[in-house]
Amino acid sequence: MKTIIFLIVFLQTFLFADELQVKAQKFFADEKAGLSIFEGDVKIKKGYDELNASKVTVYIDKEKTPTKFVAEGNVSFQVETKDQVKYRGVAQKAIYLPITKEYNFYKDVHLKQLGDKKEIQGDEVTLKILENKAFAKGAQKEPVIMIFEFKDKSEEEQK
């Protein structure tokens, strides 16, 4: 019963903006430790934002406010910034900090801005939603790859 109450309180913290929906094959909560673990084809959705993984651990503070989401294993995601810029991507691990609205993606990261030909591939990518900024770092032997489209002024003048 405590677990159900904990889950309801946990989910209500997100209801002020959009409904948070979590689907998983397994769920475990430890209120004293301040964590909830979702396992097996985890799908978390809130508004446009979506986070999918094999396992997601959610850390909460004493006020039952989520402070960190850690997604592991075949992570896929889509997020929207405050300026309505939309991103979609994949990674092996993701850490989301809801207080600062910052995503950190790790291992085999491929981040694509939708509606624009802008892509980042790297080993570590940080996406700061509030600031609309992205940072990337390559692996030791692999560089960061940036793909974007330039519109040449002469091409536009010919049209």
PDB file of C-alpha atoms in Angstrom:
ATOM      1  CA  MET A   1       0.000   0.000   0.000  1.00  0.00           C
ATOM      2  CA  LYS A   2       2.870   2.378   0.841  1.00  0.00           C
ATOM      3  CA  THR A   3       4.339   1.730  -2.597  1.00  0.00           C
ATOM      4  CA  ILE A   4       1.090   2.698  -4.321  1.00  0.00           C
ATOM      5  CA  ILE A   5       0.792   5.888  -2.233  1.00  0.00           C
ATOM      6  CA  PHE A   6       4.443   6.703  -2.950  1.00  0.00           C
ATOM      7  CA  LEU A   7       3.887   6.212  -6.691  1.00  0.00           C
ATOM      8  CA  ILE A   8       0.768   8.414  -6.668  1.00  0.00           C
ATOM      9  CA  VAL A   9       2.580  11.208  -4.794  1.00  0.00           C
ATOM     10  CA  PHE A  10       5.585  10.823  -7.088  1.00  0.00           C
ATOM     11  CA  LEU A  11       3.474  11.102 -10.224  1.00  0.00           C
ATOM     12  CA  GLN A  12       1.437  14.029  -8.869  1.00  0.00           C
ATOM     13  CA  THR A  13       4.569  16.178  -8.654  1.00  0.00           C
ATOM     14  CA  PHE A  14       4.491  16.384 -12.445  1.00  0.00           C
ATOM     15  CA  LEU A  15       0.794  17.094 -12.869  1.00  0.00           C
ATOM     16  CA  PHE A  16       1.117  20.873 -12.639  1.00  0.00           C
ATOM     17  CA  ALA A  17       2.172  21.065 -16.303  1.00  0.00           C
ATOM     18  CA  ASP A  18       1.428  17.840 -18.164  1.00  0.00           C
ATOM     19  CA  GLU A  19       0.514  14.352 -17.125  1.00  0.00           C
ATOM     20  CA  LEU A  20       3.475  12.039 -16.607  1.00  0.00           C
ATOM     21  CA  GLN A  21       2.852   8.525 -17.824  1.00  0.00           C
ATOM     22  CA  VAL A  22       5.215   5.675 -16.913  1.00  0.00           C
ATOM     23  CA  LYS A  23       4.921   2.182 -18.388  1.00  0.00           C
ATOM     24  CA  ALA A  24       7.218  -0.659 -17.366  1.00  0.00           C
ATOM     25  CA  GLN A  25       7.186  -4.398 -16.792  1.00  0.00           C
ATOM     26  CA  LYS A  26       8.485  -4.033 -13.196  1.00  0.00           C
ATOM     27  CA  PHE A  27       8.347  -1.340 -10.539  1.00  0.00           C
ATOM     28  CA  PHE A  28      10.162  -1.025  -7.197  1.00  0.00           C
ATOM     29  CA  ALA A  29      10.091   1.900  -4.754  1.00  0.00           C
ATOM     30  CA  ASP A  30      12.118   2.597  -1.613  1.00  0.00           C
ATOM     31  CA  GLU A  31      10.731   5.728   0.011  1.00  0.00           C
ATOM     32  CA  LYS A  32      13.452   5.867   2.673  1.00  0.00           C
ATOM     33  CA  ALA A  33      16.197   5.717   0.062  1.00  0.00           C
ATOM     34  CA  GLY A  34      14.294   8.174  -2.143  1.00  0.00           C
ATOM     35  CA  LEU A  35      14.236   6.131  -5.298  1.00  0.00           C
ATOM     36  CA  SER A  36      11.933   4.318  -7.687  1.00  0.00           C
ATOM     37  CA  ILE A  37      13.153   1.776 -10.209  1.00  0.00           C
ATOM     38  CA  PHE A  38      11.266   0.920 -13.389  1.00  0.00           C
ATOM     39  CA  GLU A  39      12.496  -2.044 -15.450  1.00  0.00           C
ATOM     40  CA  GLY A  40      11.604  -3.756 -18.687  1.00  0.00           C
ATOM     41  CA  ASP A  41      10.645  -1.746 -21.762  1.00  0.00           C
ATOM     42  CA  VAL A  42      10.276   1.479 -19.771  1.00  0.00           C
ATOM     43  CA  LYS A  43       8.384   4.302 -21.487  1.00  0.00           C
ATOM     44  CA  ILE A  44       8.064   7.686 -19.784  1.00  0.00           C
ATOM     45  CA  LYS A  45       6.023  10.401 -21.472  1.00  0.00           C
ATOM     46  CA  LYS A  46       5.158  13.942 -20.425  1.00  0.00           C
ATOM     47  CA  GLY A  47       3.674  16.228 -23.059  1.00  0.00           C
ATOM     48  CA  TYR A  48       5.945  16.006 -26.107  1.00  0.00           C
ATOM     49  CA  ASP A  49       8.926  14.707 -24.109  1.00  0.00           C
ATOM     50  CA  GLU A  50       9.568  10.984 -24.083  1.00  0.00           C
ATOM     51  CA  LEU A  51      12.233   8.774 -22.520  1.00  0.00           C
ATOM     52  CA  ASN A  52      12.474   5.040 -23.275  1.00  0.00           C
ATOM     53  CA  ALA A  53      14.993   2.566 -21.844  1.00  0.00           C
ATOM     54  CA  SER A  54      15.509  -0.900 -20.420  1.00  0.00           C
ATOM     55  CA  LYS A  55      15.743   0.546 -16.909  1.00  0.00           C
ATOM     56  CA  VAL A  56      14.991   3.957 -15.361  1.00  0.00           C
ATOM     57  CA  THR A  57      15.883   4.918 -11.793  1.00  0.00           C
ATOM     58  CA  VAL A  58      14.191   8.021 -10.387  1.00  0.00           C
ATOM     59  CA  TYR A  59      15.700   9.801  -7.378  1.00  0.00           C
ATOM     60  CA  ILE A  60      13.517  12.045  -5.211  1.00  0.00           C
ATOM     61  CA  ASP A  61      14.189  14.493  -2.376  1.00  0.00           C
ATOM     62  CA  LYS A  62      12.458  14.680   1.033  1.00  0.00           C
ATOM     63  CA  GLU A  63       9.593  16.696  -0.479  1.00  0.00           C
ATOM     64  CA  LYS A  64       9.045  13.815  -2.952  1.00  0.00           C
ATOM     65  CA  THR A  65      10.226  15.961  -5.857  1.00  0.00           C
ATOM     66  CA  PRO A  66      12.195  14.084  -8.525  1.00  0.00           C
ATOM     67  CA  THR A  67      15.786  15.321  -8.687  1.00  0.00           C
ATOM     68  CA  LYS A  68      17.303  12.901 -11.197  1.00  0.00           C
ATOM     69  CA  PHE A  69      16.246  10.305 -13.770  1.00  0.00           C
ATOM     70  CA  VAL A  70      18.867   7.753 -14.862  1.00  0.00           C
ATOM     71  CA  ALA A  71      17.935   5.748 -17.963  1.00  0.00           C
ATOM     72  CA  GLU A  72      20.100   2.795 -18.968  1.00  0.00           C
ATOM     73  CA  GLY A  73      20.139   0.388 -21.878  1.00  0.00           C
ATOM     74  CA  ASN A  74      18.906   1.170 -25.389  1.00  0.00           C
ATOM     75  CA  VAL A  75      17.827   4.684 -24.513  1.00  0.00           C
ATOM     76  CA  SER A  76      15.721   6.606 -26.992  1.00  0.00           C
ATOM     77  CA  PHE A  77      14.250  10.016 -26.417  1.00  0.00           C
ATOM     78  CA  GLN A  78      12.501  13.043 -27.809  1.00  0.00           C
ATOM     79  CA  VAL A  79      12.469  16.434 -26.098  1.00  0.00           C
ATOM     80  CA  GLU A  80      11.248  19.942 -26.803  1.00  0.00           C
ATOM     81  CA  THR A  81      12.937  23.137 -25.619  1.00  0.00           C
ATOM     82  CA  LYS A  82      11.104  26.166 -24.252  1.00  0.00           C
ATOM     83  CA  ASP A  83      11.481  27.684 -27.763  1.00  0.00           C
ATOM     84  CA  GLN A  84       9.688  24.655 -29.285  1.00  0.00           C
ATOM     85  CA  VAL A  85      12.883  23.259 -30.832  1.00  0.00           C
ATOM     86  CA  LYS A  86      12.430  19.495 -31.002  1.00  0.00           C
ATOM     87  CA  TYR A  87      15.135  16.854 -30.693  1.00  0.00           C
ATOM     88  CA  ARG A  88      15.118  13.087 -31.076  1.00  0.00           C
ATOM     89  CA  GLY A  89      17.897  10.637 -30.435  1.00  0.00           C
ATOM     90  CA  VAL A  90      19.435   7.495 -29.002  1.00  0.00           C
ATOM     91  CA  ALA A  91      22.151   6.667 -26.470  1.00  0.00           C
ATOM     92  CA  GLN A  92      23.115   3.882 -24.106  1.00  0.00           C
ATOM     93  CA  LYS A  93      22.618   5.999 -20.982  1.00  0.00           C
ATOM     94  CA  ALA A  94      20.823   9.242 -20.172  1.00  0.00           C
ATOM     95  CA  ILE A  95      20.643  11.357 -17.036  1.00  0.00           C
ATOM     96  CA  TYR A  96      17.900  13.970 -16.767  1.00  0.00           C
ATOM     97  CA  LEU A  97      18.031  16.673 -14.087  1.00  0.00           C
ATOM     98  CA  PRO A  98      14.477  18.094 -13.912  1.00  0.00           C
ATOM     99  CA  ILE A  99      15.351  21.077 -11.689  1.00  0.00           C
ATOM    100  CA  THR A 100      17.779  22.525 -14.263  1.00  0.00           C
ATOM    101  CA  LYS A 101      16.078  20.766 -17.223  1.00  0.00           C
ATOM    102  CA  GLU A 102      19.369  19.315 -18.404  1.00  0.00           C
ATOM    103  CA  TYR A 103      19.904  16.036 -20.253  1.00  0.00           C
ATOM    104  CA  ASN A 104      23.256  14.247 -20.313  1.00  0.00           C
ATOM    105  CA  PHE A 105      23.577  11.430 -22.854  1.00  0.00           C
ATOM    106  CA  TYR A 106      26.387   8.848 -22.860  1.00  0.00           C
ATOM    107  CA  LYS A 107      27.835   6.202 -25.220  1.00  0.00           C
ATOM    108  CA  ASP A 108      26.940   6.069 -28.906  1.00  0.00           C
ATOM    109  CA  VAL A 109      24.887   9.253 -28.752  1.00  0.00           C
ATOM    110  CA  HIS A 110      23.055  10.409 -31.855  1.00  0.00           C
ATOM    111  CA  LEU A 111      21.030  13.607 -31.371  1.00  0.00           C
ATOM    112  CA  LYS A 112      19.009  15.094 -34.223  1.00  0.00           C
ATOM    113  CA  GLN A 113      17.184  18.429 -34.309  1.00  0.00           C
ATOM    114  CA  LEU A 114      13.853  17.906 -36.046  1.00  0.00           C
ATOM    115  CA  GLY A 115      12.752  20.284 -38.760  1.00  0.00           C
ATOM    116  CA  ASP A 116      16.356  21.295 -39.411  1.00  0.00           C
ATOM    117  CA  LYS A 117      19.290  19.292 -40.716  1.00  0.00           C
ATOM    118  CA  LYS A 118      21.355  19.446 -37.527  1.00  0.00           C
ATOM    119  CA  GLU A 119      22.827  16.334 -35.940  1.00  0.00           C
ATOM    120  CA  ILE A 120      25.388  15.565 -33.255  1.00  0.00           C
ATOM    121  CA  GLN A 121      27.114  12.211 -32.819  1.00  0.00           C
ATOM    122  CA  GLY A 122      29.469  11.648 -29.932  1.00  0.00           C
ATOM    123  CA  ASP A 123      30.254   9.785 -26.754  1.00  0.00           C
ATOM    124  CA  GLU A 124      28.854  12.463 -24.420  1.00  0.00           C
ATOM    125  CA  VAL A 125      26.236  15.058 -25.299  1.00  0.00           C
ATOM    126  CA  THR A 126      24.621  17.589 -22.971  1.00  0.00           C
ATOM    127  CA  LEU A 127      21.388  19.313 -23.899  1.00  0.00           C
ATOM    128  CA  LYS A 128      20.337  22.291 -21.770  1.00  0.00           C
ATOM    129  CA  ILE A 129      16.636  22.753 -22.450  1.00  0.00           C
ATOM    130  CA  LEU A 130      16.193  26.144 -20.728  1.00  0.00           C
ATOM    131  CA  GLU A 131      19.211  27.663 -22.455  1.00  0.00           C
ATOM    132  CA  ASN A 132      18.648  25.917 -25.794  1.00  0.00           C
ATOM    133  CA  LYS A 133      22.317  24.832 -25.834  1.00  0.00           C
ATOM    134  CA  ALA A 134      24.092  21.592 -26.694  1.00  0.00           C
ATOM    135  CA  PHE A 135      27.627  20.416 -25.886  1.00  0.00           C
ATOM    136  CA  ALA A 136      29.384  17.309 -27.187  1.00  0.00           C
ATOM    137  CA  LYS A 137      32.528  15.297 -26.548  1.00  0.00           C
ATOM    138  CA  GLY A 138      33.926  12.435 -28.606  1.00  0.00           C
ATOM    139  CA  ALA A 139      35.358   9.194 -27.338  1.00  0.00           C
ATOM    140  CA  GLN A 140      39.109   8.835 -26.919  1.00  0.00           C
ATOM    141  CA  LYS A 141      39.582   7.532 -30.469  1.00  0.00           C
ATOM    142  CA  GLU A 142      36.407   8.924 -32.057  1.00  0.00           C
ATOM    143  CA  PRO A 143      35.742  12.607 -32.728  1.00  0.00           C
ATOM    144  CA  VAL A 144      32.428  14.396 -32.361  1.00  0.00           C
ATOM    145  CA  ILE A 145      30.568  14.450 -35.658  1.00  0.00           C
ATOM    146  CA  MET A 146      28.422  17.466 -36.520  1.00  0.00           C
ATOM    147  CA  ILE A 147      26.095  17.392 -39.509  1.00  0.00           C
ATOM    148  CA  PHE A 148      24.259  20.493 -40.612  1.00  0.00           C
ATOM    149  CA  GLU A 149      23.075  22.131 -43.781  1.00  0.00           C
ATOM    150  CA  PHE A 150      24.347  25.474 -45.024  1.00  0.00           C
ATOM    151  CA  LYS A 151      22.197  27.567 -47.270  1.00  0.00           C
ATOM    152  CA  ASP A 152      24.420  29.362 -49.719  1.00  0.00           C
ATOM    153  CA  LYS A 153      23.269  32.930 -50.439  1.00  0.00           C
ATOM    154  CA  SER A 154      24.000  32.505 -54.137  1.00  0.00           C
ATOM    155  CA  GLU A 155      21.702  29.460 -54.233  1.00  0.00           C
ATOM    156  CA  GLU A 156      18.895  31.417 -52.588  1.00  0.00           C
ATOM    157  CA  GLU A 157      19.372  34.380 -54.968  1.00  0.00           C
ATOM    158  CA  GLN A 158      19.033  32.038 -57.971  1.00  0.00           C
ATOM    159  CA  LYS A 159      15.626  30.829 -56.750  1.00  0.00           C
TER     160      LYS A 159
END
